[in-house]
Coordinates of C-alpha atoms in Angstrom, one line a residue:
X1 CA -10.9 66.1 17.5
X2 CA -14.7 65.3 18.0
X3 CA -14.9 63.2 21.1
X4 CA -14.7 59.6 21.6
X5 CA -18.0 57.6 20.9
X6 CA -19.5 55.2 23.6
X7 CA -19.9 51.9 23.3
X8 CA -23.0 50.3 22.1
X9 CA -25.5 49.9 24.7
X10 CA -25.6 46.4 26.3
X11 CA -28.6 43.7 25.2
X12 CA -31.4 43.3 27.2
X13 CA -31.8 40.9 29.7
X14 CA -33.1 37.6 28.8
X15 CA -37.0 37.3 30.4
X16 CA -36.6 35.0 32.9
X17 CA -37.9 31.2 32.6
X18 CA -41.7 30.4 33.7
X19 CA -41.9 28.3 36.5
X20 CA -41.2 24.7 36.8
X21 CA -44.9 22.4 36.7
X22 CA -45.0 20.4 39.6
X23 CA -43.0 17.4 40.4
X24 CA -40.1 18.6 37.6
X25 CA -36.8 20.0 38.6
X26 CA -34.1 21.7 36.6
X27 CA -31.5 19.5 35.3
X28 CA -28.4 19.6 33.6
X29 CA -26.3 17.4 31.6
X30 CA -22.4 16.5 30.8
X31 CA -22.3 14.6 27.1
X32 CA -19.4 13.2 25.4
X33 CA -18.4 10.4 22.8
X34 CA -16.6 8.0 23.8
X35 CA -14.8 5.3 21.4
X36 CA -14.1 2.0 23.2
X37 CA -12.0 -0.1 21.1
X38 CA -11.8 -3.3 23.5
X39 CA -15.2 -3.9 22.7
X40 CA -17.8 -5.0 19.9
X41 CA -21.7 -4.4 19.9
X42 CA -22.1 -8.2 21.0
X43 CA -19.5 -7.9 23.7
X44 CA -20.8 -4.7 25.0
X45 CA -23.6 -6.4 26.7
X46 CA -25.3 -5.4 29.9
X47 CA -22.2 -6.5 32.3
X48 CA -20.1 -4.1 30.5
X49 CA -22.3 -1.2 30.2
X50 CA -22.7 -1.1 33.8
X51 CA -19.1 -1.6 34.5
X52 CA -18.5 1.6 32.0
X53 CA -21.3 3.5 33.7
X54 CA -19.5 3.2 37.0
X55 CA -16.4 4.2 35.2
X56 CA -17.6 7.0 34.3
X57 CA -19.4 8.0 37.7
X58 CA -16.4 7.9 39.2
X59 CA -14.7 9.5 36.8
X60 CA -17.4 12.5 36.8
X61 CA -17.5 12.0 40.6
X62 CA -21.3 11.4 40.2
X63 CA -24.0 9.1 41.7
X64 CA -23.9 5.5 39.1
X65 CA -27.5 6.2 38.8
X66 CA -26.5 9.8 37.4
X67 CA -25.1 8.2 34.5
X68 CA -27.5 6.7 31.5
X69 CA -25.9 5.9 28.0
X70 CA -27.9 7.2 25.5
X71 CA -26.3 6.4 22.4
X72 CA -24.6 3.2 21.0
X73 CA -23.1 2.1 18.0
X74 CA -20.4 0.0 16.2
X75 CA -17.0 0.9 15.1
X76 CA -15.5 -0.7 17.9
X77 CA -18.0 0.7 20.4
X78 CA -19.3 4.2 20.4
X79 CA -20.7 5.9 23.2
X80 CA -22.2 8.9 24.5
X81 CA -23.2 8.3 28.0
X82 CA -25.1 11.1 29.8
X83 CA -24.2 13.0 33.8
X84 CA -27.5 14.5 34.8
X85 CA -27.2 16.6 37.6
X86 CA -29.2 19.5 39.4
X87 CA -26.9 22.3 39.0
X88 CA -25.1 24.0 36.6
X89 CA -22.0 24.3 39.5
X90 CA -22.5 20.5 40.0
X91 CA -21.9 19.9 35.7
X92 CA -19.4 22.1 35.3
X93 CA -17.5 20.2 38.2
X94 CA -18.0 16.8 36.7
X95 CA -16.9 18.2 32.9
X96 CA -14.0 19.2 34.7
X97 CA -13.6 15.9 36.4
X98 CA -13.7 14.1 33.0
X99 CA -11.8 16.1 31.2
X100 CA -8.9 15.5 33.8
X101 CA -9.3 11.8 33.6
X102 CA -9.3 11.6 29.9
X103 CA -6.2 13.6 29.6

C-alpha cells in the first residue's frame, strides 16, 4: 500500500498589527440586542437608560462608564448597548457574565 499522505501544511502566520499612534489603546467590545418590552421610545428616556446601563454593568461586571448604548429603536424598545474593555480576557469574561444572567 503506498504510504499515508501528510497533512496539508499549516497557513501562515498572520503579520502582526503596526503599532498603536499615540494616545490610542486596544479595545474590545461585548454587543448584543436586547428587546425591552416594559418600555416605549418616549418612556425610555434618559432616567431609564442609565438605570439599564447600570444593569448591564453589573451584569457584565464592568465599570457603568464601560457601557454606551449604541443603538435604539421601537418595537417595544430595542437595544444594543456596548462593553468596551482593554482585553480580550477581560471581554470574554463579561460575554460570559451576560450570557449567565440572561439565561
Amino acid at each position: 500500500p503506498p504510504p499515508p499522505s501528510l497533512p496539508p501544511p499549516s497557513p501562515p502566520a498572520p503579520p502582526p498589527r503596526p503599532p498603536l499612534r499615540p494616545g490610542f489603546k486596544p479595545a474590545w467590545e461585548v454587543r448584543f440586542t436586547s428587546v425591552l418590552s416594559v418600555y416605549t421610545i418616549l418612556t425610555f428616556d434618559a432616567a431609564a437608560r442609565k438605570k439599564y446601563r447600570e444593569h448591564v454593568a453589573l451584569a457584565g461586571g464592568v465599570l457603568l462608564e464601560a457601557v454606551r448604548l449604541s443603538h435604539i429603536e421601537a418595537g417595544s424598545v430595542v437595544v444594543t448597548p456596548v462593553i468596551t474593555v482593554d482585553s480580550a480576557v477581560a471581554a470574554e469574561k463579561a460575554a460570559k457574565r451576560l450570557e449567565k444572567a440572561c439565561t
